[in-house]
Short mmCIF file of C-alpha atoms and ligand atoms in Angstrom, two decimals:
data_model
loop_
_atom_site.label_atom_id
_atom_site.label_comp_id
_atom_site.label_asym_id
_atom_site.label_seq_id
_atom_site.Cartn_x
_atom_site.Cartn_y
_atom_site.Cartn_z
CA MET Z 5 -18.35 2.97 -4.97
CA PRO Z 6 -17.73 6.47 -6.29
CA GLU Z 7 -14.75 7.09 -8.57
CA TYR Z 8 -13.58 10.50 -9.68
CA GLN Z 9 -11.14 12.05 -12.09
CA GLU Z 10 -9.67 15.00 -10.28
CA ASN Z 11 -6.96 17.56 -10.93
CA SER Z 12 -5.08 17.53 -7.64
CA ILE Z 13 -2.68 20.19 -6.38
CA ILE Z 14 0.63 19.15 -4.85
CA ASP Z 15 0.98 20.51 -1.31
CA SER Z 16 4.41 19.06 -0.56
CA ILE Z 17 6.90 16.44 -1.59
CA ASP Z 18 9.30 15.01 0.97
CA ARG Z 19 12.27 12.76 0.36
CA LEU Z 20 12.20 10.00 3.00
CA ALA Z 21 15.23 8.04 1.80
CA GLU Z 22 17.16 7.42 -1.38
CA SER Z 23 14.47 6.81 -4.04
CA PHE Z 24 11.58 7.13 -1.53
CA TYR Z 25 9.29 10.17 -1.61
CA ARG Z 26 6.04 11.14 0.10
CA LEU Z 27 3.71 13.27 -1.98
CA SER Z 28 0.87 15.23 -0.34
CA LEU Z 29 -1.96 16.18 -2.67
CA ARG Z 30 -5.12 18.18 -2.34
CA ALA Z 31 -7.91 16.18 -4.01
CA PRO Z 32 -11.14 16.71 -2.03
CA ARG Z 33 -13.48 14.43 -3.96
CA ILE Z 34 -11.11 11.45 -3.90
CA ALA Z 35 -9.95 12.10 -0.32
CA SER Z 36 -13.48 12.25 1.02
CA ALA Z 37 -14.42 8.91 -0.63
CA ALA Z 38 -11.19 6.93 -0.08
CA ARG Z 39 -11.07 3.78 2.07
CA PRO Z 40 -7.86 2.12 3.35
CA GLY Z 41 -6.42 -0.30 0.79
CA GLN Z 42 -7.77 1.57 -2.23
CA PHE Z 43 -5.52 3.12 -4.86
CA VAL Z 44 -5.37 5.94 -7.39
CA MET Z 45 -4.10 6.03 -10.98
CA VAL Z 46 -1.78 9.01 -11.38
CA SER Z 47 -0.89 10.81 -14.57
CA CYS Z 48 2.85 11.46 -14.33
CA GLY Z 49 2.81 14.87 -16.01
CA PRO Z 50 0.95 17.24 -18.30
CA PHE Z 51 2.26 15.64 -21.52
CA LEU Z 52 1.40 12.42 -23.37
CA ASP Z 53 4.75 10.84 -22.51
CA PRO Z 54 4.63 8.72 -20.43
CA LEU Z 55 1.21 7.81 -21.74
CA LEU Z 56 0.07 5.41 -19.03
CA ARG Z 57 -0.96 6.42 -15.54
CA ARG Z 58 0.81 4.74 -12.61
CA PRO Z 59 -1.04 3.02 -9.74
CA PHE Z 60 -0.32 4.07 -6.14
CA SER Z 61 -1.90 2.88 -2.90
CA ILE Z 62 -3.31 5.67 -0.78
CA HIS Z 63 -0.73 6.02 2.00
CA ARG Z 64 -2.62 8.48 4.22
CA CYS Z 65 -5.84 10.39 3.89
CA ASN Z 66 -7.51 12.95 6.12
CA GLY Z 67 -10.99 11.99 4.88
CA SER Z 68 -11.81 15.46 3.61
CA ASP Z 69 -9.37 17.08 1.19
CA THR Z 70 -5.82 15.72 1.37
CA LEU Z 71 -4.18 12.41 0.62
CA GLN Z 72 -0.61 11.16 0.56
CA LEU Z 73 1.16 8.75 -1.78
CA LEU Z 74 4.42 6.92 -1.17
CA ILE Z 75 6.58 6.78 -4.27
CA ARG Z 76 9.65 4.68 -4.94
CA VAL Z 77 11.55 5.80 -8.01
CA VAL Z 78 11.86 2.79 -10.29
CA GLY Z 79 11.53 4.26 -13.79
CA ARG Z 80 10.68 7.25 -15.91
CA GLY Z 81 7.15 7.85 -14.58
CA THR Z 82 8.11 7.74 -10.92
CA GLU Z 83 11.20 9.84 -11.65
CA LEU Z 84 8.97 12.56 -13.11
CA LEU Z 85 6.72 12.40 -10.05
CA ALA Z 86 9.69 12.73 -7.71
CA ARG Z 87 10.73 15.91 -9.56
CA CYS Z 88 7.32 17.58 -9.12
CA ARG Z 89 7.08 20.72 -7.04
CA PRO Z 90 4.40 22.13 -4.70
CA GLY Z 91 1.68 23.97 -6.59
CA GLN Z 92 1.83 21.69 -9.63
CA ASN Z 93 -1.23 19.75 -10.72
CA LEU Z 94 -1.43 15.99 -11.02
CA ASN Z 95 -4.44 14.33 -12.57
CA LEU Z 96 -5.79 11.39 -10.55
CA ILE Z 97 -8.47 8.75 -11.01
CA GLY Z 98 -9.77 7.16 -7.83
CA PRO Z 99 -10.41 5.91 -5.31
CA LEU Z 100 -10.20 2.52 -7.04
CA GLY Z 101 -10.50 -1.13 -6.04
CA HIS Z 102 -11.53 -2.96 -2.91
CA GLY Z 103 -9.91 -1.98 0.36
CA PHE Z 104 -9.29 -3.84 3.61
CA ASN Z 105 -12.18 -5.52 5.42
CA PRO Z 106 -12.50 -4.64 9.09
CA PRO Z 107 -11.53 -7.12 11.80
CA ALA Z 108 -13.77 -7.92 14.75
CA ALA Z 109 -13.94 -5.04 17.21
CA LYS Z 110 -11.04 -4.66 19.64
CA THR Z 111 -9.25 -7.84 18.48
CA PRO Z 112 -5.44 -7.82 18.13
CA ILE Z 113 -4.22 -7.19 14.59
CA CYS Z 114 -0.91 -7.71 12.82
CA LEU Z 115 0.11 -5.59 9.83
CA ILE Z 116 3.02 -6.83 7.71
CA GLY Z 117 4.58 -4.54 5.12
CA GLY Z 118 7.54 -4.95 2.80
CA GLY Z 119 9.20 -2.07 0.92
CA ILE Z 120 6.78 0.13 -0.98
CA GLY Z 121 4.03 -2.27 0.18
CA ILE Z 122 4.09 -0.48 3.51
CA ALA Z 123 2.20 2.39 1.85
CA PRO Z 124 -1.46 1.36 2.40
CA LEU Z 125 -0.89 0.01 5.92
CA LEU Z 126 -0.47 3.41 7.54
CA PHE Z 127 -3.85 4.60 6.25
CA TRP Z 128 -5.32 1.33 7.58
CA ALA Z 129 -3.67 1.67 11.00
CA GLU Z 130 -5.06 5.20 11.29
CA ARG Z 131 -8.60 3.88 10.83
CA LEU Z 132 -8.32 0.82 13.11
CA GLU Z 133 -9.85 1.75 16.43
CA PRO Z 134 -7.89 1.77 18.63
CA PRO Z 135 -4.58 1.70 16.69
CA GLU Z 136 -2.83 0.47 19.86
CA ARG Z 137 -4.16 -3.01 19.06
CA CYS Z 138 -1.88 -3.21 16.00
CA THR Z 139 1.48 -4.90 15.89
CA VAL Z 140 3.28 -3.68 12.79
CA LEU Z 141 6.11 -5.64 11.16
CA LEU Z 142 8.06 -3.67 8.58
CA GLY Z 143 10.74 -4.94 6.22
CA SER Z 144 12.93 -3.17 3.71
CA ARG Z 145 16.37 -3.17 2.16
CA THR Z 146 17.86 -0.59 4.50
CA GLY Z 147 17.00 1.06 7.80
CA GLU Z 148 17.02 4.49 6.16
CA GLU Z 149 13.92 3.52 4.18
CA LEU Z 150 12.02 2.65 7.34
CA ILE Z 151 12.88 5.31 9.91
CA GLN Z 152 10.16 7.83 9.02
CA LEU Z 153 7.61 5.20 8.06
CA ALA Z 154 8.03 3.40 11.38
CA ALA Z 155 7.63 6.72 13.21
CA GLY Z 156 4.22 7.19 11.59
CA PHE Z 157 2.96 3.92 13.10
CA ARG Z 158 4.60 4.55 16.48
CA ASP Z 159 2.96 7.98 16.66
CA LEU Z 160 -0.40 6.19 16.48
CA GLY Z 161 0.54 3.95 19.41
CA CYS Z 162 1.24 0.78 17.37
CA ARG Z 163 4.00 -1.64 18.39
CA VAL Z 164 6.57 -1.72 15.57
CA GLU Z 165 9.24 -4.30 14.75
CA ILE Z 166 11.67 -3.92 11.89
CA ALA Z 167 13.66 -6.24 9.64
CA THR Z 168 16.22 -5.10 7.09
CA ASP Z 169 18.11 -6.93 4.35
CA ASP Z 170 21.39 -5.25 5.24
CA GLY Z 171 20.97 -5.47 9.03
CA SER Z 172 21.28 -1.70 9.44
CA LEU Z 173 18.14 -1.56 11.62
CA GLY Z 174 16.22 -4.18 13.60
CA HIS Z 175 16.33 -7.86 12.70
CA HIS Z 176 18.88 -8.77 10.01
CA GLY Z 177 16.73 -10.82 7.65
CA LEU Z 178 13.20 -11.12 6.32
CA VAL Z 179 10.14 -9.49 7.84
CA THR Z 180 8.43 -12.87 7.69
CA ASP Z 181 11.00 -14.15 10.21
CA LEU Z 182 9.23 -11.95 12.78
CA LEU Z 183 5.70 -13.10 12.10
CA ALA Z 184 5.26 -16.52 13.71
CA ALA Z 185 6.04 -15.25 17.22
CA HIS Z 186 3.11 -12.79 17.02
CA LEU Z 187 0.42 -15.04 15.59
CA PRO Z 188 -0.72 -16.72 18.83
CA ALA Z 189 -1.91 -13.27 19.94
CA THR Z 190 -3.29 -12.19 16.56
CA ALA Z 191 -6.91 -12.38 15.39
CA LYS Z 192 -6.27 -11.21 11.83
CA ALA Z 193 -3.28 -10.30 9.66
CA TYR Z 194 -3.03 -7.83 6.79
CA ALA Z 195 -0.05 -7.84 4.43
CA CYS Z 196 1.26 -5.84 1.51
CA GLY Z 197 4.60 -6.22 -0.23
CA PRO Z 198 6.37 -8.29 -2.88
CA MET Z 199 4.57 -11.47 -3.97
CA PRO Z 200 7.14 -13.88 -2.39
CA MET Z 201 6.75 -12.06 0.93
CA MET Z 202 2.96 -12.25 0.80
CA ALA Z 203 3.08 -15.93 -0.24
CA ALA Z 204 5.19 -16.62 2.86
CA VAL Z 205 2.83 -14.57 5.08
CA ALA Z 206 -0.17 -16.46 3.67
CA GLN Z 207 1.46 -19.83 4.40
CA ILE Z 208 2.51 -18.88 7.95
CA CYS Z 209 -0.99 -17.56 8.71
CA ARG Z 210 -2.61 -20.67 7.22
CA ASP Z 211 -0.43 -22.91 9.39
CA ALA Z 212 -1.39 -20.86 12.47
CA LYS Z 213 -5.09 -20.72 11.43
CA VAL Z 214 -5.08 -16.92 11.44
CA ALA Z 215 -7.23 -15.07 8.88
CA CYS Z 216 -5.15 -13.02 6.43
CA GLU Z 217 -5.87 -10.39 3.80
CA VAL Z 218 -3.26 -9.30 1.27
CA SER Z 219 -3.06 -6.22 -0.90
CA LEU Z 220 -1.76 -7.48 -4.25
CA GLU Z 221 0.77 -5.59 -6.34
CA ALA Z 222 0.62 -5.87 -10.13
CA HIS Z 223 1.49 -3.90 -13.23
CA MET Z 224 -1.59 -1.89 -14.14
CA ALA Z 225 -2.17 -0.16 -17.43
CA CYS Z 226 -5.73 1.05 -16.87
CA GLY Z 227 -6.71 0.38 -13.25
CA LEU Z 228 -10.32 0.08 -14.40
CA GLY Z 229 -10.77 -3.56 -15.44
CA ALA Z 230 -10.38 -2.91 -19.17
CA CYS Z 231 -6.90 -4.10 -20.19
CA LEU Z 232 -6.65 -7.38 -18.19
CA GLY Z 233 -2.97 -6.64 -17.65
CA CYS Z 234 -3.12 -7.07 -13.89
CA THR Z 235 -4.15 -10.74 -13.81
CA VAL Z 236 -2.92 -13.16 -11.15
CA HIS Z 237 -3.88 -16.79 -10.69
CA GLY Z 238 -6.61 -17.40 -8.17
CA THR Z 239 -7.63 -20.64 -6.50
CA GLY Z 240 -10.22 -22.85 -8.23
CA ASN Z 241 -8.80 -22.08 -11.72
CA ARG Z 242 -10.00 -18.51 -11.48
CA TYR Z 243 -8.19 -15.39 -12.51
CA LEU Z 244 -8.08 -12.37 -10.26
CA HIS Z 245 -7.88 -8.94 -11.83
CA VAL Z 246 -6.02 -6.99 -9.19
CA CYS Z 247 -7.57 -3.64 -10.04
CA LYS Z 248 -11.16 -4.91 -9.90
CA ASN Z 249 -11.19 -8.01 -7.65
CA GLY Z 250 -8.54 -6.42 -5.39
CA PRO Z 251 -6.11 -5.06 -4.67
CA VAL Z 252 -7.15 -6.44 -1.26
CA VAL Z 253 -8.23 -10.08 -1.29
CA ASN Z 254 -8.43 -12.93 1.18
CA ALA Z 255 -5.03 -14.67 1.06
CA GLU Z 256 -6.86 -17.98 0.48
CA GLU Z 257 -8.15 -16.71 -2.88
CA VAL Z 258 -4.66 -16.54 -4.42
CA ALA Z 259 -2.93 -19.53 -6.05
CA TRP Z 260 0.50 -18.66 -4.60
CA GLN Z 261 2.35 -21.57 -6.20
CA ARG Z 262 1.55 -20.65 -9.84
FE1 LIG I 241 -6.28 -2.93 -16.59
FE2 LIG I 241 -6.53 -4.22 -14.24
S1 LIG I 241 -5.11 -2.72 -14.81
S2 LIG I 241 -7.64 -4.55 -16.05
#
């Protein structure tokens, strides 16, 4: 799969909620090669500090010249990215990793996203023909974080259900509380979010005998398979390197209990 280092140009940066931003970037080589579920490593500024690039799932991509990233401000690197302005350059490496594997044609699909893990699911929903076959379950801390993200899925024709920790929108509780009711009518599930959420999704899907892929989140220093900093335990005493073996893997490949 092709990988590029590209100096992108920021088209726009939109604040979606407190600490949540959507960055639109012009990066034609990466955008034309990107597949849903893949990620990019982003240099957070023109200087050496912070030294390490940050990994971001590709949130949307027009397939020719523009891609979007969803950013939650959690530290110095993401704070610098949130302060960027249109016209600035950001150096990217990508597209990286393995993306989602397609389901059987026309079968019903369930997408489950938690927090910043919602990011790659919109790109995936855009490529699933027809997107109307997708039920999308979104969870987050507050409703404010989900309003614009949910609208993106609804605009495609997906059915959307919401769960929030504070009960400000949709179901008051966990997004996994919503899942079991949908599985009898689901051929395949795709999840991305915090590890405990994905462990619960994997277990619920296993119990219902529904195939499930997860997009793993991990700290990544290189994104290229060199530092081994993104290791998670796999089944059969294997290690999975999220940047190279993933980020998307079959949920049955992960040793969730370790
Ligand atoms: Fe360095 Fe995966 S991030 S090996």
